[in-house]
Amino acid sequence: QLGKWLAVEDNSDNPIEMFGENWQKQVTELMDEYLEAHQLVLDHLNRQQKKELVQHLYQKGVFHFKKAAPFVAQLLKISRASIYNYIQ
């Protein structure tokens, strides 16, 4: 039982472990991958497409970082409040 209690958890899905210190670059790469996979252009996204992109980033754990919401909002040219509305 002591071995189970002291066992180290697998943090491979932890966004901080996945992204490390350079999370802004990783967020940008995730966005680029999403846009490419869906054949979209960042400057031509409509509201629904931006919402789907934000939800994708949310599922990837991007918004665990303190300044991720304003960073993504700036890239998408939307408000930070819109980011929070899109992930609800």
Short mmCIF file of N, CA, C and O in Angstrom, two decimals:
data_model
loop_
_atom_site.label_atom_id
_atom_site.label_comp_id
_atom_site.label_asym_id
_atom_site.label_seq_id
_atom_site.Cartn_x
_atom_site.Cartn_y
_atom_site.Cartn_z
N GLN A 1 0.83 -1.19 0.00
CA GLN A 1 0.00 0.00 0.00
C GLN A 1 0.86 1.24 0.00
O GLN A 1 0.51 2.23 -0.63
N LEU A 2 1.95 1.18 0.70
CA LEU A 2 2.85 2.33 0.73
C LEU A 2 3.38 2.64 -0.66
O LEU A 2 3.49 3.80 -1.05
N GLY A 3 3.65 1.60 -1.44
CA GLY A 3 4.13 1.79 -2.81
C GLY A 3 3.11 2.52 -3.67
O GLY A 3 3.45 3.38 -4.47
N LYS A 4 1.83 2.19 -3.51
CA LYS A 4 0.78 2.87 -4.25
C LYS A 4 0.68 4.33 -3.83
O LYS A 4 0.48 5.22 -4.65
N TRP A 5 0.81 4.58 -2.55
CA TRP A 5 0.70 5.94 -2.04
C TRP A 5 1.85 6.81 -2.52
O TRP A 5 1.67 7.98 -2.82
N LEU A 6 3.03 6.23 -2.61
CA LEU A 6 4.21 6.99 -3.03
C LEU A 6 4.42 7.00 -4.54
O LEU A 6 5.31 7.70 -5.02
N ALA A 7 3.62 6.27 -5.26
CA ALA A 7 3.79 6.19 -6.71
C ALA A 7 3.63 7.56 -7.35
O ALA A 7 2.76 8.34 -6.98
N VAL A 8 4.48 7.83 -8.32
CA VAL A 8 4.42 9.09 -9.05
C VAL A 8 3.38 8.94 -10.15
O VAL A 8 3.37 7.96 -10.89
N GLU A 9 2.51 9.93 -10.26
CA GLU A 9 1.47 9.89 -11.28
C GLU A 9 2.06 10.22 -12.64
O GLU A 9 3.01 10.98 -12.75
N ASP A 10 1.47 9.66 -13.67
CA ASP A 10 1.86 9.96 -15.04
C ASP A 10 1.25 11.29 -15.43
O ASP A 10 0.04 11.43 -15.51
N ASN A 11 2.09 12.30 -15.67
CA ASN A 11 1.62 13.64 -16.01
C ASN A 11 1.75 13.93 -17.49
O ASN A 11 1.87 15.07 -17.90
N SER A 12 1.70 12.90 -18.34
CA SER A 12 1.90 13.12 -19.76
C SER A 12 0.78 13.96 -20.38
O SER A 12 0.99 14.57 -21.41
N ASP A 13 -0.40 14.00 -19.75
CA ASP A 13 -1.48 14.82 -20.26
C ASP A 13 -1.53 16.19 -19.60
O ASP A 13 -2.39 16.99 -19.91
N ASN A 14 -0.64 16.45 -18.70
CA ASN A 14 -0.58 17.74 -18.03
C ASN A 14 -0.05 18.78 -19.00
O ASN A 14 1.06 18.66 -19.51
N PRO A 15 -0.82 19.83 -19.30
CA PRO A 15 -0.37 20.81 -20.29
C PRO A 15 0.94 21.47 -19.94
O PRO A 15 1.74 21.79 -20.82
N ILE A 16 1.20 21.66 -18.67
CA ILE A 16 2.46 22.30 -18.29
C ILE A 16 3.63 21.39 -18.62
O ILE A 16 4.67 21.84 -19.09
N GLU A 17 3.46 20.08 -18.41
CA GLU A 17 4.49 19.13 -18.80
C GLU A 17 4.64 19.07 -20.31
O GLU A 17 5.73 18.94 -20.84
N MET A 18 3.53 19.16 -21.03
CA MET A 18 3.56 19.04 -22.48
C MET A 18 4.18 20.28 -23.13
O MET A 18 4.97 20.18 -24.05
N PHE A 19 3.83 21.46 -22.64
CA PHE A 19 4.24 22.68 -23.30
C PHE A 19 5.53 23.28 -22.77
O PHE A 19 6.24 23.97 -23.48
N GLY A 20 5.83 23.06 -21.51
CA GLY A 20 7.03 23.63 -20.93
C GLY A 20 6.95 25.15 -20.85
O GLY A 20 5.89 25.72 -20.75
N GLU A 21 8.09 25.78 -20.94
CA GLU A 21 8.15 27.22 -20.76
C GLU A 21 7.70 27.99 -22.00
O GLU A 21 7.23 29.11 -21.90
N ASN A 22 7.86 27.43 -23.17
CA ASN A 22 7.56 28.14 -24.40
C ASN A 22 6.14 27.83 -24.88
O ASN A 22 5.92 27.41 -26.01
N TRP A 23 5.17 28.08 -24.03
CA TRP A 23 3.80 27.71 -24.34
C TRP A 23 3.20 28.55 -25.46
O TRP A 23 2.37 28.09 -26.21
N GLN A 24 3.63 29.81 -25.61
CA GLN A 24 3.08 30.65 -26.67
C GLN A 24 3.37 30.06 -28.04
O GLN A 24 2.50 30.04 -28.91
N LYS A 25 4.57 29.56 -28.23
CA LYS A 25 4.94 28.93 -29.49
C LYS A 25 4.10 27.67 -29.72
O LYS A 25 3.63 27.43 -30.82
N GLN A 26 3.90 26.90 -28.67
CA GLN A 26 3.11 25.68 -28.78
C GLN A 26 1.64 26.00 -29.11
O GLN A 26 1.02 25.31 -29.91
N VAL A 27 1.11 27.05 -28.51
CA VAL A 27 -0.27 27.46 -28.79
C VAL A 27 -0.39 27.86 -30.26
O VAL A 27 -1.32 27.45 -30.95
N THR A 28 0.56 28.64 -30.73
CA THR A 28 0.56 29.07 -32.12
C THR A 28 0.64 27.87 -33.06
O THR A 28 -0.07 27.80 -34.07
N GLU A 29 1.48 26.90 -32.71
CA GLU A 29 1.60 25.69 -33.54
C GLU A 29 0.31 24.87 -33.52
O GLU A 29 -0.11 24.35 -34.56
N LEU A 30 -0.34 24.76 -32.36
CA LEU A 30 -1.62 24.05 -32.29
C LEU A 30 -2.67 24.74 -33.15
O LEU A 30 -3.45 24.08 -33.84
N MET A 31 -2.68 26.06 -33.11
CA MET A 31 -3.62 26.81 -33.94
C MET A 31 -3.33 26.57 -35.42
O MET A 31 -4.25 26.34 -36.21
N ASP A 32 -2.07 26.64 -35.80
CA ASP A 32 -1.69 26.42 -37.19
C ASP A 32 -2.07 25.02 -37.67
O ASP A 32 -2.58 24.86 -38.78
N GLU A 33 -1.85 24.02 -36.82
CA GLU A 33 -2.22 22.65 -37.17
C GLU A 33 -3.73 22.52 -37.36
O GLU A 33 -4.19 21.88 -38.31
N TYR A 34 -4.48 23.14 -36.47
CA TYR A 34 -5.95 23.10 -36.58
C TYR A 34 -6.41 23.77 -37.87
O TYR A 34 -7.25 23.24 -38.60
N LEU A 35 -5.86 24.95 -38.14
CA LEU A 35 -6.26 25.69 -39.34
C LEU A 35 -5.92 24.91 -40.60
O LEU A 35 -6.72 24.84 -41.54
N GLU A 36 -4.75 24.31 -40.62
CA GLU A 36 -4.34 23.52 -41.78
C GLU A 36 -5.24 22.30 -41.96
O GLU A 36 -5.68 21.99 -43.07
N ALA A 37 -5.53 21.61 -40.88
CA ALA A 37 -6.36 20.41 -40.95
C ALA A 37 -7.77 20.72 -41.43
O ALA A 37 -8.40 19.89 -42.08
N HIS A 38 -8.25 21.92 -41.10
CA HIS A 38 -9.62 22.31 -41.50
C HIS A 38 -9.62 23.23 -42.72
O HIS A 38 -10.67 23.78 -43.06
N GLN A 39 -8.46 23.42 -43.31
CA GLN A 39 -8.30 24.27 -44.50
C GLN A 39 -8.89 25.66 -44.29
O GLN A 39 -9.71 26.14 -45.08
N LEU A 40 -8.47 26.29 -43.19
CA LEU A 40 -8.94 27.61 -42.83
C LEU A 40 -7.79 28.61 -42.80
O LEU A 40 -6.63 28.21 -42.66
N VAL A 41 -8.12 29.88 -42.88
CA VAL A 41 -7.13 30.95 -42.79
C VAL A 41 -7.50 31.80 -41.58
O VAL A 41 -8.67 32.21 -41.43
N LEU A 42 -6.54 32.07 -40.73
CA LEU A 42 -6.78 32.77 -39.47
C LEU A 42 -7.52 34.09 -39.67
O LEU A 42 -8.47 34.39 -38.95
N ASP A 43 -7.12 34.88 -40.64
CA ASP A 43 -7.73 36.20 -40.84
C ASP A 43 -9.13 36.15 -41.45
O ASP A 43 -9.80 37.17 -41.54
N HIS A 44 -9.58 34.98 -41.86
CA HIS A 44 -10.89 34.86 -42.49
C HIS A 44 -11.85 33.96 -41.71
O HIS A 44 -12.82 33.45 -42.28
N LEU A 45 -11.60 33.76 -40.43
CA LEU A 45 -12.48 32.93 -39.62
C LEU A 45 -13.73 33.70 -39.23
O LEU A 45 -13.67 34.86 -38.85
N ASN A 46 -14.87 33.03 -39.33
CA ASN A 46 -16.10 33.65 -38.83
C ASN A 46 -16.24 33.33 -37.33
O ASN A 46 -15.40 32.63 -36.76
N ARG A 47 -17.29 33.84 -36.72
CA ARG A 47 -17.48 33.67 -35.28
C ARG A 47 -17.53 32.19 -34.89
O ARG A 47 -16.89 31.78 -33.91
N GLN A 48 -18.28 31.39 -35.62
CA GLN A 48 -18.42 29.96 -35.30
C GLN A 48 -17.08 29.24 -35.43
O GLN A 48 -16.74 28.39 -34.59
N GLN A 49 -16.30 29.55 -36.43
CA GLN A 49 -15.00 28.91 -36.62
C GLN A 49 -14.03 29.29 -35.50
O GLN A 49 -13.26 28.45 -35.03
N LYS A 50 -14.10 30.54 -35.07
CA LYS A 50 -13.26 30.97 -33.94
C LYS A 50 -13.67 30.23 -32.67
O LYS A 50 -12.82 29.79 -31.90
N LYS A 51 -14.97 30.08 -32.49
CA LYS A 51 -15.48 29.35 -31.31
C LYS A 51 -14.98 27.91 -31.32
O LYS A 51 -14.52 27.40 -30.30
N GLU A 52 -15.05 27.26 -32.46
CA GLU A 52 -14.59 25.87 -32.56
C GLU A 52 -13.08 25.76 -32.33
O GLU A 52 -12.63 24.82 -31.68
N LEU A 53 -12.34 26.73 -32.80
CA LEU A 53 -10.89 26.73 -32.57
C LEU A 53 -10.59 26.91 -31.08
O LEU A 53 -9.76 26.20 -30.53
N VAL A 54 -11.28 27.84 -30.44
CA VAL A 54 -11.08 28.06 -29.00
C VAL A 54 -11.44 26.79 -28.22
O VAL A 54 -10.71 26.40 -27.30
N GLN A 55 -12.51 26.13 -28.59
CA GLN A 55 -12.90 24.90 -27.90
C GLN A 55 -11.85 23.80 -28.11
O GLN A 55 -11.56 23.03 -27.20
N HIS A 56 -11.27 23.76 -29.30
CA HIS A 56 -10.19 22.80 -29.57
C HIS A 56 -8.99 23.08 -28.66
O HIS A 56 -8.42 22.17 -28.06
N LEU A 57 -8.62 24.34 -28.56
CA LEU A 57 -7.49 24.72 -27.70
C LEU A 57 -7.80 24.42 -26.24
O LEU A 57 -6.92 23.98 -25.49
N TYR A 58 -9.04 24.62 -25.85
CA TYR A 58 -9.46 24.31 -24.48
C TYR A 58 -9.29 22.82 -24.20
O TYR A 58 -8.78 22.42 -23.15
N GLN A 59 -9.71 21.99 -25.14
CA GLN A 59 -9.58 20.54 -24.98
C GLN A 59 -8.12 20.11 -24.90
O GLN A 59 -7.80 19.12 -24.27
N LYS A 60 -7.24 20.86 -25.53
CA LYS A 60 -5.81 20.56 -25.49
C LYS A 60 -5.15 21.08 -24.21
O LYS A 60 -3.97 20.86 -23.99
N GLY A 61 -5.89 21.80 -23.37
CA GLY A 61 -5.36 22.27 -22.10
C GLY A 61 -4.62 23.58 -22.16
O GLY A 61 -3.94 23.96 -21.21
N VAL A 62 -4.77 24.31 -23.24
CA VAL A 62 -4.05 25.56 -23.43
C VAL A 62 -4.38 26.59 -22.36
O VAL A 62 -3.51 27.32 -21.89
N PHE A 63 -5.63 26.63 -21.91
CA PHE A 63 -6.06 27.69 -21.01
C PHE A 63 -5.71 27.43 -19.55
O PHE A 63 -6.16 28.17 -18.67
N HIS A 64 -4.87 26.44 -19.29
CA HIS A 64 -4.34 26.24 -17.94
C HIS A 64 -3.25 27.28 -17.64
O HIS A 64 -2.90 27.48 -16.49
N PHE A 65 -2.74 27.90 -18.67
CA PHE A 65 -1.70 28.91 -18.49
C PHE A 65 -2.33 30.25 -18.17
O PHE A 65 -3.36 30.61 -18.74
N LYS A 66 -1.69 30.97 -17.29
CA LYS A 66 -2.24 32.20 -16.74
C LYS A 66 -2.62 33.23 -17.80
O LYS A 66 -3.65 33.85 -17.73
N LYS A 67 -1.80 33.43 -18.79
CA LYS A 67 -2.06 34.48 -19.77
C LYS A 67 -2.48 33.94 -21.13
O LYS A 67 -2.41 34.63 -22.14
N ALA A 68 -2.96 32.71 -21.16
CA ALA A 68 -3.34 32.09 -22.43
C ALA A 68 -4.57 32.75 -23.04
O ALA A 68 -4.61 32.96 -24.25
N ALA A 69 -5.56 33.07 -22.24
CA ALA A 69 -6.79 33.66 -22.79
C ALA A 69 -6.51 34.99 -23.50
O ALA A 69 -6.94 35.17 -24.64
N PRO A 70 -5.80 35.92 -22.88
CA PRO A 70 -5.52 37.16 -23.61
C PRO A 70 -4.62 36.94 -24.83
O PRO A 70 -4.77 37.62 -25.85
N PHE A 71 -3.72 35.98 -24.75
CA PHE A 71 -2.83 35.68 -25.87
C PHE A 71 -3.64 35.17 -27.07
O PHE A 71 -3.49 35.67 -28.19
N VAL A 72 -4.52 34.21 -26.83
CA VAL A 72 -5.34 33.66 -27.91
C VAL A 72 -6.32 34.72 -28.41
O VAL A 72 -6.53 34.85 -29.62
N ALA A 73 -6.89 35.50 -27.51
CA ALA A 73 -7.81 36.57 -27.91
C ALA A 73 -7.13 37.56 -28.85
O ALA A 73 -7.71 37.96 -29.86
N GLN A 74 -5.90 37.90 -28.54
CA GLN A 74 -5.16 38.82 -29.40
C GLN A 74 -4.91 38.21 -30.78
O GLN A 74 -5.09 38.89 -31.80
N LEU A 75 -4.55 36.93 -30.82
CA LEU A 75 -4.31 36.27 -32.11
C LEU A 75 -5.58 36.19 -32.95
O LEU A 75 -5.52 36.33 -34.18
N LEU A 76 -6.73 35.96 -32.29
CA LEU A 76 -8.00 35.82 -33.01
C LEU A 76 -8.71 37.17 -33.21
O LEU A 76 -9.76 37.21 -33.84
N LYS A 77 -8.14 38.23 -32.63
CA LYS A 77 -8.72 39.57 -32.73
C LYS A 77 -10.15 39.60 -32.16
O LYS A 77 -11.08 40.11 -32.78
N ILE A 78 -10.26 38.99 -30.98
CA ILE A 78 -11.52 39.01 -30.24
C ILE A 78 -11.22 39.39 -28.80
O ILE A 78 -10.05 39.47 -28.41
N SER A 79 -12.25 39.62 -28.01
CA SER A 79 -12.03 39.99 -26.62
C SER A 79 -11.74 38.76 -25.76
O SER A 79 -12.07 37.63 -26.13
N ARG A 80 -11.14 39.02 -24.63
CA ARG A 80 -10.90 37.94 -23.67
C ARG A 80 -12.22 37.37 -23.17
O ARG A 80 -12.35 36.17 -22.95
N ALA A 81 -13.22 38.22 -23.03
CA ALA A 81 -14.54 37.76 -22.60
C ALA A 81 -15.12 36.77 -23.62
O ALA A 81 -15.77 35.80 -23.23
N SER A 82 -14.88 37.00 -24.89
CA SER A 82 -15.35 36.08 -25.92
C SER A 82 -14.70 34.71 -25.75
O SER A 82 -15.36 33.69 -25.93
N ILE A 83 -13.44 34.70 -25.40
CA ILE A 83 -12.74 33.43 -25.16
C ILE A 83 -13.47 32.65 -24.08
O ILE A 83 -13.78 31.48 -24.24
N TYR A 84 -13.77 33.32 -22.97
CA TYR A 84 -14.44 32.65 -21.87
C TYR A 84 -15.85 32.19 -22.26
O TYR A 84 -16.30 31.12 -21.85
N ASN A 85 -16.54 32.99 -23.05
CA ASN A 85 -17.88 32.58 -23.52
C ASN A 85 -17.79 31.35 -24.42
O ASN A 85 -18.67 30.49 -24.38
N TYR A 86 -16.76 31.28 -25.24
CA TYR A 86 -16.63 30.17 -26.19
C TYR A 86 -16.31 28.85 -25.49
O TYR A 86 -16.63 27.80 -26.02
N ILE A 87 -15.68 28.91 -24.33
CA ILE A 87 -15.31 27.65 -23.67
C ILE A 87 -16.36 27.19 -22.66
O ILE A 87 -16.19 26.17 -22.01
N GLN A 88 -17.45 27.90 -22.54
CA GLN A 88 -18.52 27.48 -21.62
C GLN A 88 -19.41 26.47 -22.26
O GLN A 88 -19.66 26.41 -23.38
#
